[in-house]
Short mmCIF file of C-alpha atoms and ligand atoms in Angstrom, two decimals:
data_model
loop_
_atom_site.label_atom_id
_atom_site.label_comp_id
_atom_site.label_asym_id
_atom_site.label_seq_id
_atom_site.Cartn_x
_atom_site.Cartn_y
_atom_site.Cartn_z
CA UNK A 224 132.11 43.55 -48.64
CA UNK A 225 128.54 44.93 -48.50
CA UNK A 226 127.67 46.21 -52.63
CA UNK A 227 124.64 47.44 -54.14
CA UNK A 228 124.59 47.51 -57.74
CA UNK A 229 122.10 49.88 -59.91
CA UNK A 230 121.51 48.10 -63.06
CA UNK A 231 121.34 44.38 -63.84
CA UNK A 232 121.92 45.07 -67.75
CA UNK A 233 125.36 43.84 -69.22
CA UNK A 234 127.90 44.85 -67.08
CA UNK A 235 125.50 45.79 -63.66
CA UNK A 236 124.70 42.03 -63.51
CA UNK A 237 127.81 40.26 -64.59
CA UNK A 238 129.84 42.63 -62.24
CA UNK A 239 127.19 41.76 -59.20
CA UNK A 240 127.71 37.53 -59.97
CA UNK A 241 131.59 37.98 -60.77
CA UNK A 242 131.81 40.18 -56.52
CA UNK A 243 129.20 38.15 -55.33
CA UNK A 244 131.41 34.47 -56.57
CA UNK A 245 135.07 36.50 -54.73
CA UNK A 246 133.37 36.82 -51.59
CA UNK A 247 131.40 39.52 -51.34
CA UNK A 248 127.40 40.23 -50.35
CA UNK A 249 125.87 42.32 -53.55
CA UNK A 250 122.26 43.00 -54.09
CA UNK A 251 121.59 43.73 -57.75
CA UNK A 252 118.95 46.30 -58.40
CA UNK A 253 116.99 47.39 -61.86
CA UNK A 254 113.64 49.70 -62.09
CA UNK A 255 112.87 46.45 -64.85
CA UNK A 256 110.43 44.20 -62.79
CA UNK A 257 110.47 41.75 -65.74
CA UNK A 258 114.30 41.08 -65.69
CA UNK A 259 113.80 40.67 -62.31
CA UNK A 260 111.37 38.57 -61.64
CA UNK A 261 113.49 36.36 -65.16
CA UNK A 262 116.36 36.87 -62.55
CA UNK A 263 114.60 35.21 -59.33
CA UNK A 264 113.29 32.96 -61.98
CA UNK A 265 117.11 31.71 -62.58
CA UNK A 266 116.28 33.39 -66.21
CA UNK A 267 118.95 35.31 -67.55
CA UNK A 268 117.88 38.26 -69.49
CA UNK A 269 120.98 38.22 -71.42
CA UNK A 270 123.44 35.73 -72.86
CA UNK A 271 126.76 35.86 -71.74
CA UNK A 272 128.92 32.23 -71.34
CA UNK A 273 129.49 31.27 -67.54
CA UNK A 274 126.64 33.66 -66.46
CA UNK A 275 123.97 31.30 -65.23
CA UNK A 276 125.71 29.25 -63.32
CA UNK A 277 127.52 31.30 -60.85
CA UNK A 278 123.92 33.65 -61.18
CA UNK A 279 122.87 30.39 -59.52
CA UNK A 280 125.36 29.05 -57.42
CA UNK A 281 125.94 32.74 -55.46
CA UNK A 282 121.91 33.06 -55.45
CA UNK A 283 122.19 29.42 -53.44
CA UNK A 284 124.83 30.44 -51.13
CA UNK A 285 122.79 34.06 -50.71
CA UNK A 286 126.13 35.78 -51.91
CA UNK A 287 123.64 37.55 -54.14
CA UNK A 288 120.21 38.66 -54.41
CA UNK A 289 117.88 40.58 -57.68
CA UNK A 290 115.55 43.09 -56.48
CA UNK A 291 114.07 46.87 -57.75
CA UNK A 292 113.76 48.73 -54.06
CA UNK A 293 117.75 50.68 -54.84
CA UNK A 294 116.65 52.56 -51.38
CA UNK A 295 117.58 49.30 -49.58
CA UNK A 296 120.24 48.10 -51.25
CA UNK A 297 121.24 50.98 -50.71
CA UNK A 298 120.75 51.45 -46.99
CA UNK A 299 122.62 48.02 -46.36
CA UNK A 300 125.82 48.47 -48.63
CA UNK A 301 129.32 49.79 -48.37
CA UNK A 302 130.02 50.62 -52.00
CA UNK A 303 127.32 51.11 -54.50
CA UNK A 304 127.83 50.70 -58.07
CA UNK A 305 126.08 52.54 -60.36
CA UNK A 306 125.75 50.36 -63.62
CA UNK A 307 123.04 51.91 -65.44
CA UNK A 308 122.72 52.74 -68.93
CA UNK A 309 124.64 55.86 -70.53
CA UNK A 310 122.80 55.78 -73.76
CA UNK A 311 122.78 58.41 -76.67
CA UNK A 312 120.70 61.63 -77.63
CA UNK A 313 119.39 63.15 -80.38
CA UNK A 314 123.05 64.67 -80.48
CA UNK A 315 125.07 62.17 -79.89
CA UNK A 316 126.16 62.50 -76.46
CA UNK A 317 125.32 60.81 -73.59
CA UNK A 318 121.76 60.74 -71.77
CA UNK A 319 123.34 60.85 -67.65
CA UNK A 320 119.75 60.63 -66.56
CA UNK A 321 119.54 57.49 -65.47
CA UNK A 322 123.24 58.06 -63.60
CA UNK A 323 121.62 61.00 -62.24
CA UNK A 324 118.44 59.77 -60.39
CA UNK A 325 120.47 56.41 -59.22
CA UNK A 326 122.87 59.49 -57.61
CA UNK A 327 119.66 61.59 -56.02
CA UNK A 328 118.18 58.45 -54.39
CA UNK A 329 121.58 57.58 -52.62
CA UNK A 330 121.67 61.61 -51.67
CA UNK A 331 117.91 61.13 -50.32
CA UNK A 332 118.82 57.71 -48.36
CA UNK A 333 122.53 56.80 -47.25
CA UNK A 334 122.63 56.98 -43.87
CA UNK A 335 126.84 56.08 -43.46
CA UNK A 336 129.92 56.01 -45.41
CA UNK A 337 129.43 55.46 -48.79
CA UNK A 338 131.98 54.72 -51.91
CA UNK A 339 129.90 55.62 -55.00
CA UNK A 340 130.94 53.82 -58.38
CA UNK A 341 130.93 55.12 -61.53
CA UNK A 342 131.22 52.27 -63.40
CA UNK A 343 128.57 52.87 -66.50
CA UNK A 344 130.96 55.11 -69.04
CA UNK A 345 130.38 58.63 -68.73
CA UNK A 346 132.01 61.68 -70.49
CA UNK A 347 135.33 63.59 -68.47
CA UNK A 348 133.56 65.67 -65.02
CA UNK A 349 130.73 63.65 -64.40
CA UNK A 350 132.09 62.33 -61.48
CA UNK A 351 131.94 66.46 -60.17
CA UNK A 352 128.82 66.29 -61.45
CA UNK A 353 126.99 63.58 -59.62
CA UNK A 354 129.12 64.84 -56.55
CA UNK A 355 127.91 67.68 -56.51
CA UNK A 356 123.88 66.12 -57.06
CA UNK A 357 125.36 63.77 -54.07
CA UNK A 358 126.13 66.78 -51.75
CA UNK A 359 123.26 68.85 -52.64
CA UNK A 360 120.96 66.25 -52.46
CA UNK A 361 122.57 64.54 -49.37
CA UNK A 362 119.55 64.47 -46.95
CA UNK A 363 121.48 62.56 -44.10
CA UNK A 364 124.19 64.88 -43.88
CA UNK A 365 126.96 62.24 -44.34
CA UNK A 366 130.28 61.50 -45.41
CA UNK A 367 130.98 60.08 -49.18
CA UNK A 368 133.68 59.05 -51.53
CA UNK A 369 132.95 59.65 -55.74
CA UNK A 370 135.38 56.69 -57.64
CA UNK A 371 135.45 56.32 -61.76
CA UNK A 372 136.12 52.47 -61.71
CA UNK A 373 135.14 52.03 -65.76
CA UNK A 374 134.68 48.87 -67.41
CA UNK A 375 136.56 47.25 -70.65
CA UNK A 376 134.10 43.98 -70.80
CA UNK A 377 134.00 42.54 -74.11
CA UNK A 378 130.25 41.22 -74.18
CA UNK A 379 130.77 37.36 -74.94
CA UNK A 380 133.68 37.17 -72.67
CA UNK A 381 132.71 39.08 -70.11
CA UNK A 382 132.86 37.08 -67.14
CA UNK A 383 136.50 35.37 -68.36
CA UNK A 384 137.54 39.55 -68.89
CA UNK A 385 136.34 40.54 -65.16
CA UNK A 386 137.60 37.83 -63.43
CA UNK A 387 140.53 38.21 -65.19
CA UNK A 388 141.14 42.00 -66.75
CA UNK A 389 144.52 43.61 -68.32
CA UNK A 390 144.52 46.56 -65.50
CA UNK A 391 141.86 48.36 -63.13
CA UNK A 392 141.12 51.45 -62.81
CA UNK A 393 140.52 53.60 -60.08
CA UNK A 394 140.08 57.17 -60.44
CA UNK A 395 139.32 58.48 -57.40
CA UNK A 396 140.40 61.57 -55.37
CA UNK A 397 140.62 60.31 -51.22
CA UNK A 398 143.02 57.79 -49.93
CA UNK A 399 139.88 56.56 -47.78
CA UNK A 400 138.44 55.27 -51.11
CA UNK A 401 141.28 54.24 -52.87
CA UNK A 402 142.09 51.64 -49.84
CA UNK A 403 138.28 50.68 -50.03
CA UNK A 404 137.74 49.95 -53.39
CA UNK A 405 141.46 47.44 -53.18
CA UNK A 406 140.76 45.48 -50.82
CA UNK A 407 138.00 44.65 -53.29
CA UNK A 408 139.90 43.38 -55.86
CA UNK A 409 142.71 42.42 -54.70
CA UNK A 410 141.09 38.84 -55.03
CA UNK A 411 141.63 39.15 -58.56
CA UNK A 412 145.42 39.99 -58.73
CA UNK A 413 145.38 41.79 -61.51
CA UNK A 414 146.95 45.17 -61.53
CA UNK A 415 145.43 48.44 -60.65
CA UNK A 416 146.32 51.57 -62.09
CA UNK A 417 145.34 55.06 -59.46
CA UNK A 418 144.34 57.45 -60.88
CA UNK A 419 141.82 60.92 -60.48
CA UNK A 420 138.58 60.90 -61.76
CA UNK A 421 138.95 62.54 -64.54
CA UNK A 422 141.92 60.45 -66.11
CA UNK A 423 139.75 57.05 -65.00
CA UNK A 424 136.60 58.60 -67.12
CA UNK A 425 138.88 60.03 -70.52
CA UNK A 426 140.62 56.06 -69.58
CA UNK A 427 137.63 54.66 -70.76
CA UNK A 428 136.49 56.21 -73.49
CA UNK A 429 139.36 56.97 -75.27
CA UNK A 430 140.66 53.72 -75.28
CA UNK A 431 137.71 52.46 -77.18
CA UNK A 432 138.08 55.42 -79.35
CA UNK A 433 141.60 54.30 -80.59
CA UNK A 434 139.86 50.17 -81.14
CA UNK A 435 137.46 51.50 -82.70
CA UNK A 436 140.28 53.43 -85.00
CA UNK A 437 141.76 50.44 -85.81
CA UNK A 438 139.26 49.17 -87.08
CA UNK A 439 138.44 51.87 -89.43
CA UNK A 440 142.34 51.30 -90.23
CA UNK A 441 142.46 48.23 -91.74
CA UNK A 442 138.84 48.40 -93.52
CA UNK A 443 140.30 51.73 -94.83
CA UNK A 444 143.15 49.29 -96.19
CA UNK A 445 140.96 46.61 -97.19
CA UNK A 446 140.15 49.49 -100.22
CA UNK A 447 143.51 49.58 -100.80
CA UNK A 448 143.83 45.68 -100.74
CA UNK A 449 140.79 44.91 -103.38
CA UNK A 450 141.73 48.75 -105.85
CA UNK A 451 145.42 46.99 -106.38
CA UNK A 452 144.59 42.52 -105.35
CA UNK A 453 146.76 42.89 -102.45
CA UNK A 454 144.83 40.49 -99.46
CA UNK A 455 144.61 42.40 -96.39
CA UNK A 456 144.54 38.85 -94.25
CA UNK A 457 148.18 39.08 -95.31
CA UNK A 458 149.01 43.16 -94.68
CA UNK A 459 147.24 42.62 -91.62
CA UNK A 460 149.11 39.47 -90.42
CA UNK A 461 152.26 41.23 -91.47
CA UNK A 462 150.87 44.27 -89.19
CA UNK A 463 150.04 42.25 -86.34
CA UNK A 464 153.03 40.83 -85.71
CA UNK A 465 155.25 44.42 -85.07
CA UNK A 466 154.82 44.42 -80.94
CA UNK A 467 154.52 47.80 -81.08
CA UNK A 468 150.47 47.46 -83.37
CA UNK A 469 149.74 44.21 -81.95
CA UNK A 470 147.22 41.47 -83.90
CA UNK A 471 143.78 42.13 -81.90
CA UNK A 472 141.19 44.85 -84.20
CA UNK A 473 143.03 44.31 -86.97
CA UNK A 474 140.34 42.07 -88.93
CA UNK A 475 139.07 43.45 -92.07
CA UNK A 476 135.01 43.69 -92.18
CA UNK A 477 131.94 44.76 -92.07
CA UNK A 478 132.77 47.85 -89.74
CA UNK A 479 132.41 48.14 -85.26
CA UNK A 480 128.44 48.09 -83.84
CA UNK A 481 127.69 47.66 -80.72
CA UNK A 482 126.68 49.38 -77.46
CA UNK A 483 129.55 50.68 -76.78
CA UNK A 484 131.77 52.11 -79.77
CA UNK A 485 129.52 53.94 -81.72
CA UNK A 486 127.92 55.86 -78.61
CA UNK A 487 130.94 56.29 -77.03
CA UNK A 488 132.79 57.51 -80.10
CA UNK A 489 130.20 59.64 -80.94
CA UNK A 490 130.01 61.23 -76.90
CA UNK A 491 134.12 61.75 -77.28
CA UNK A 492 132.86 63.44 -80.77
CA UNK A 493 130.65 65.92 -78.35
CA UNK A 494 132.60 66.28 -75.47
CA UNK A 495 135.87 67.18 -77.47
CA UNK A 496 133.48 70.01 -79.09
CA UNK A 497 132.42 71.46 -76.22
CA UNK A 498 135.95 71.22 -74.18
CA UNK A 499 136.97 73.51 -77.75
CA UNK A 500 138.17 70.63 -79.30
CA UNK A 501 137.58 69.56 -82.91
CA UNK A 502 138.47 65.92 -82.70
CA UNK A 503 138.77 65.28 -86.67
CA UNK A 504 140.50 61.84 -86.13
CA UNK A 505 137.30 60.21 -84.73
CA UNK A 506 135.28 61.58 -87.20
CA UNK A 507 136.95 60.17 -89.48
CA UNK A 508 137.17 56.79 -88.18
CA UNK A 509 132.86 57.12 -88.26
CA UNK A 510 133.19 57.91 -91.59
CA UNK A 511 135.63 54.56 -92.45
CA UNK A 512 132.94 52.38 -90.82
CA UNK A 513 129.15 54.39 -92.59
CA UNK A 514 131.51 53.36 -95.39
CA UNK A 515 132.16 49.77 -94.90
CA UNK A 516 127.90 49.02 -94.79
CA UNK A 517 127.47 51.09 -98.18
CA UNK A 518 130.57 48.92 -99.74
CA UNK A 519 129.13 45.98 -98.70
CA UNK A 520 125.67 46.80 -99.97
CA UNK A 521 127.57 47.65 -103.67
CA UNK A 522 129.33 44.22 -103.37
CA UNK A 523 125.93 42.50 -103.25
CA UNK A 524 124.19 44.55 -105.73
CA UNK A 525 127.26 44.33 -107.82
CA UNK A 526 127.01 40.21 -107.34
CA UNK A 527 123.54 39.81 -107.72
CA UNK A 528 122.44 42.90 -109.89
CA UNK A 529 118.84 43.24 -109.87
CA UNK A 530 117.38 43.01 -106.04
CA UNK A 531 114.33 43.28 -106.02
CA UNK A 532 112.00 40.07 -105.55
CA UNK A 533 115.74 37.86 -104.62
CA UNK A 534 116.20 35.37 -101.32
CA UNK A 535 118.71 36.50 -99.45
CA UNK A 536 119.86 34.12 -96.23
CA UNK A 537 121.95 35.61 -93.93
CA UNK A 538 124.19 33.94 -91.66
CA UNK A 539 124.73 36.86 -88.04
CA UNK A 540 122.94 39.40 -86.59
CA UNK A 541 124.03 40.11 -83.08
CA UNK A 542 126.95 43.01 -83.51
CA UNK A 543 129.89 40.12 -82.52
CA UNK A 544 130.08 36.16 -81.44
CA UNK A 545 128.88 35.04 -78.64
CA UNK A 546 126.04 37.39 -77.16
CA UNK A 547 122.36 38.15 -77.83
CA UNK A 548 123.03 41.81 -78.73
CA UNK A 549 121.62 43.35 -81.30
CA UNK A 550 122.41 47.26 -80.19
CA UNK A 551 124.14 49.34 -83.04
CA UNK A 552 124.57 46.27 -84.86
CA UNK A 553 125.86 46.51 -88.88
CA UNK A 554 123.00 43.62 -89.21
CA UNK A 555 120.08 46.39 -88.58
CA UNK A 556 121.25 48.90 -91.42
CA UNK A 557 122.47 45.93 -93.97
CA UNK A 558 118.93 44.36 -93.72
CA UNK A 559 117.03 47.25 -94.34
CA UNK A 560 118.26 48.66 -96.66
CA UNK A 561 117.83 45.26 -98.73
CA UNK A 562 115.07 44.94 -97.55
CA UNK A 563 113.81 47.88 -98.78
CA UNK A 564 115.69 47.51 -101.91
CA UNK A 565 113.14 44.58 -102.10
CA UNK A 566 115.06 41.34 -101.31
CA UNK A 567 113.27 38.40 -99.45
CA UNK A 568 115.28 38.18 -96.07
CA UNK A 569 115.79 34.63 -94.21
CA UNK A 570 118.22 34.73 -91.43
CA UNK A 571 119.65 32.74 -88.52
CA UNK A 572 122.02 34.02 -85.37
CA UNK A 573 122.48 31.14 -82.73
CA UNK A 574 121.46 33.45 -79.64
CA UNK A 575 120.33 37.02 -81.12
CA UNK A 576 117.23 36.20 -82.68
CA UNK A 577 114.93 37.36 -80.03
CA UNK A 578 116.63 40.68 -79.63
CA UNK A 579 116.49 41.37 -83.83
CA UNK A 580 111.89 40.78 -83.72
CA UNK A 581 112.41 43.81 -81.35
CA UNK A 582 114.40 45.72 -84.47
CA UNK A 583 113.68 44.29 -88.01
CA UNK A 584 110.59 43.17 -89.34
CA UNK A 585 109.15 40.99 -92.12
CA UNK A 586 112.48 38.47 -91.34
CA UNK A 587 112.04 35.13 -91.93
CA UNK A 588 113.66 33.48 -88.73
CA UNK A 589 115.49 30.19 -90.08
CA UNK A 590 116.58 27.58 -87.05
CA UNK A 591 120.05 26.77 -88.74
CA UNK A 592 122.65 28.36 -91.19
CA UNK A 593 121.35 25.37 -94.08
CA UNK A 594 117.54 26.00 -93.60
CA UNK A 595 118.83 29.91 -93.74
CA UNK A 596 120.49 29.07 -97.43
CA UNK A 597 117.92 26.93 -98.46
CA UNK A 598 116.60 28.45 -102.06
CA UNK A 599 118.59 31.47 -101.71
CA UNK A 600 119.68 34.04 -104.49
CA UNK A 601 122.98 34.89 -101.94
CA UNK A 602 124.43 34.50 -98.24
CA UNK A 603 125.52 36.93 -96.75
CA UNK A 604 127.99 36.40 -93.51
CA UNK A 605 127.73 39.43 -90.79
CA UNK A 606 128.64 38.07 -87.84
CA UNK A 607 132.05 35.57 -87.64
CA UNK A 608 130.35 33.09 -85.23
CA UNK A 609 132.54 30.61 -85.34
CA UNK A 610 130.10 27.65 -85.43
CA UNK A 611 129.75 29.45 -89.20
CA UNK A 612 133.25 28.20 -90.20
CA UNK A 613 132.66 24.47 -90.19
CA UNK A 614 129.61 24.62 -91.69
CA UNK A 615 129.48 21.96 -94.56
CA UNK A 616 129.38 24.45 -97.65
CA UNK A 617 129.06 21.71 -99.87
CA UNK A 618 125.49 21.22 -98.59
CA UNK A 619 125.16 24.65 -97.92
CA UNK A 620 125.94 24.76 -102.13
CA UNK A 621 123.33 22.57 -102.83
CA UNK A 622 120.45 24.34 -101.51
CA UNK A 623 121.39 27.29 -102.49
CA UNK A 624 119.45 28.20 -105.67
CA UNK A 625 122.69 30.40 -106.78
CA UNK A 626 126.03 29.47 -104.57
CA UNK A 627 127.34 32.65 -103.97
CA UNK A 628 128.66 33.92 -100.10
CA UNK A 629 129.21 37.33 -99.18
CA UNK A 630 131.15 37.58 -96.42
CA UNK A 631 131.44 40.00 -94.91
CA UNK A 632 133.42 38.87 -91.93
CA UNK A 633 136.19 36.79 -94.47
CA UNK A 634 135.26 33.39 -92.32
CA UNK A 635 136.34 31.87 -95.48
CA UNK A 636 139.38 31.05 -97.84
CA UNK A 637 138.51 32.45 -100.82
CA UNK A 638 140.63 29.43 -103.27
CA UNK A 639 139.11 27.07 -100.52
CA UNK A 640 135.97 28.40 -101.43
CA UNK A 641 136.40 28.92 -105.29
CA UNK A 642 137.39 24.88 -105.80
CA UNK A 643 134.04 24.48 -103.71
CA UNK A 644 132.36 25.71 -106.80
CA UNK A 645 131.13 28.89 -104.62
CA UNK A 646 131.52 32.47 -106.13
CA UNK A 647 133.23 33.61 -103.37
CA UNK A 648 132.88 37.43 -102.81
CA UNK A 649 134.94 38.58 -99.68
CA UNK A 650 136.12 42.00 -98.08
CA UNK A 651 139.98 43.62 -98.66
CA UNK A 652 140.46 39.72 -101.11
CA UNK A 653 140.97 39.98 -104.70
CA UNK A 654 137.52 38.75 -105.30
P1 NAD B 736 122.04 47.77 -70.08
O1 NAD B 736 120.86 48.94 -70.82
O2 NAD B 736 122.14 46.76 -70.27
O3 NAD B 736 121.80 47.97 -68.44
C1 NAD B 736 121.87 48.76 -68.09
C2 NAD B 736 120.20 49.21 -67.09
O4 NAD B 736 120.37 49.85 -65.90
C3 NAD B 736 118.90 48.42 -67.74
O5 NAD B 736 118.72 46.98 -66.86
C4 NAD B 736 117.91 49.39 -67.03
O6 NAD B 736 116.94 49.00 -66.75
C5 NAD B 736 118.98 49.67 -65.50
N1 NAD B 736 117.48 51.02 -63.98
C6 NAD B 736 118.22 51.97 -65.33
N2 NAD B 736 117.90 52.93 -64.67
C7 NAD B 736 118.49 51.92 -63.66
C8 NAD B 736 117.99 53.00 -61.39
N3 NAD B 736 117.87 53.94 -61.59
N4 NAD B 736 118.67 51.67 -60.93
C9 NAD B 736 118.77 50.91 -61.30
N5 NAD B 736 118.30 49.96 -62.51
C10 NAD B 736 118.29 50.51 -63.82
O7 NAD B 736 123.55 48.84 -70.28
P2 NAD B 736 125.15 47.71 -70.23
O8 NAD B 736 125.05 47.36 -71.50
O9 NAD B 736 124.28 47.15 -69.15
O10 NAD B 736 125.65 49.40 -69.69
C11 NAD B 736 125.35 49.65 -69.01
C12 NAD B 736 126.96 51.10 -68.88
O11 NAD B 736 128.54 50.39 -69.45
C13 NAD B 736 126.82 52.02 -70.04
O12 NAD B 736 127.40 53.35 -70.25
C14 NAD B 736 128.04 51.24 -71.15
O13 NAD B 736 128.29 51.81 -71.99
C15 NAD B 736 128.58 51.08 -70.56
N6 NAD B 736 129.56 49.32 -70.94
C16 NAD B 736 129.14 48.59 -71.45
C17 NAD B 736 129.72 47.97 -71.43
C18 NAD B 736 128.62 46.74 -73.21
O14 NAD B 736 129.90 45.67 -73.32
N7 NAD B 736 127.82 46.41 -72.51
C19 NAD B 736 130.90 47.65 -71.69
C20 NAD B 736 131.87 48.38 -70.52
C21 NAD B 736 130.76 49.02 -69.90
#
């Protein structure tokens, strides 16, 4: 099939590369000229394991191309995916202006039937707004359908998630659009759930909210564990073995971040409010998440006593492992706060240091975990990259001014660390 993808970000780029890999003819469009230039020179604008290989391969086989010319891409395609950003406005609602822009362009240039797919995360009833926008700007008066096909990929595992999804959700109002989407996804052999458009839109916000609630729940439990001297890892394991609960998203830590959870939870609260429902449960989820960063800073203050003039090494900046994405990463708030208290920060992250430079000031970036630990009064762990789990702790200890590790992701075994002579502080365990 001929597909146009509007937006070459984490979602658009992965979607474009994967649909090309499945045998479709894909044109991926972005308004960011630099991004398109990079992609045309085989430079990936984001770090995503396995992405480069399939982009390069499908470009070579002429199944995938990149351009800034959205109009031509739309004209030439049967299906148009909207994968542009829906960032939060100041009041927390989703900014849908990028979605509207694409919808208007589609309406102006389309000369034949198109399936227009919302893949960006949008509030319920956006499908109706997109339909209305296209209807009222439909210059050539052609037939079209709107489909909601939310994306559930996880950064760092995006290709695998796209190619082997737990489920594909397709919200459609016409049989014709349903069949086209079914054919498109057929090669994946995955479970497809067909719904109406509004239900599909809600599935995305409800899923992210539920996962965020799971994280906040275990973080609340971690606080009870700390007060009582219990161990949150054991509690999470005991809970997770119950099939009704499941073990994923039960890792206590410094809370969730990233481009999806914080903005989607806030947007869902706003949507509910507008609809006349006060989603207090989600406000509490948010509140616990904010407090978790505060608790972590308190731990650092308690362990170090005076922050001013001290050097703190930081391992991990990205909001989670295997990505370079720094958007709404907890590291931003935590590091800024420590700097405001007078700390000198020296940090290392395997992929996110370039992006971090645009978001954090006065951080000294180091080339590996050992250089980040050198001469510091405490080492804090903010992202659970697997390479950190394998570091030589004895070497780290010798490099540090004081062998104090404050672990915001519980990546080490506390008794092992103590046996190595490390002052070890973690989350939800007896410290
Ligand atoms: P992103 O910011 O990485 O990418 C969006 C891209 O759209 C940018 O490159 C921007 O230049 C481009 N763009 C804006 N207007 C355009 C236009 N008129 N034509 C062409 N391109 C245009 O965002 P993202 O992380 O890919 O997220 C996109 C959407 O998918 C959001 O709604 C997000 O919530 C949702 N989502 C993201 C993830 C994730 O893990 N990042 C997962 C699931 C869903």
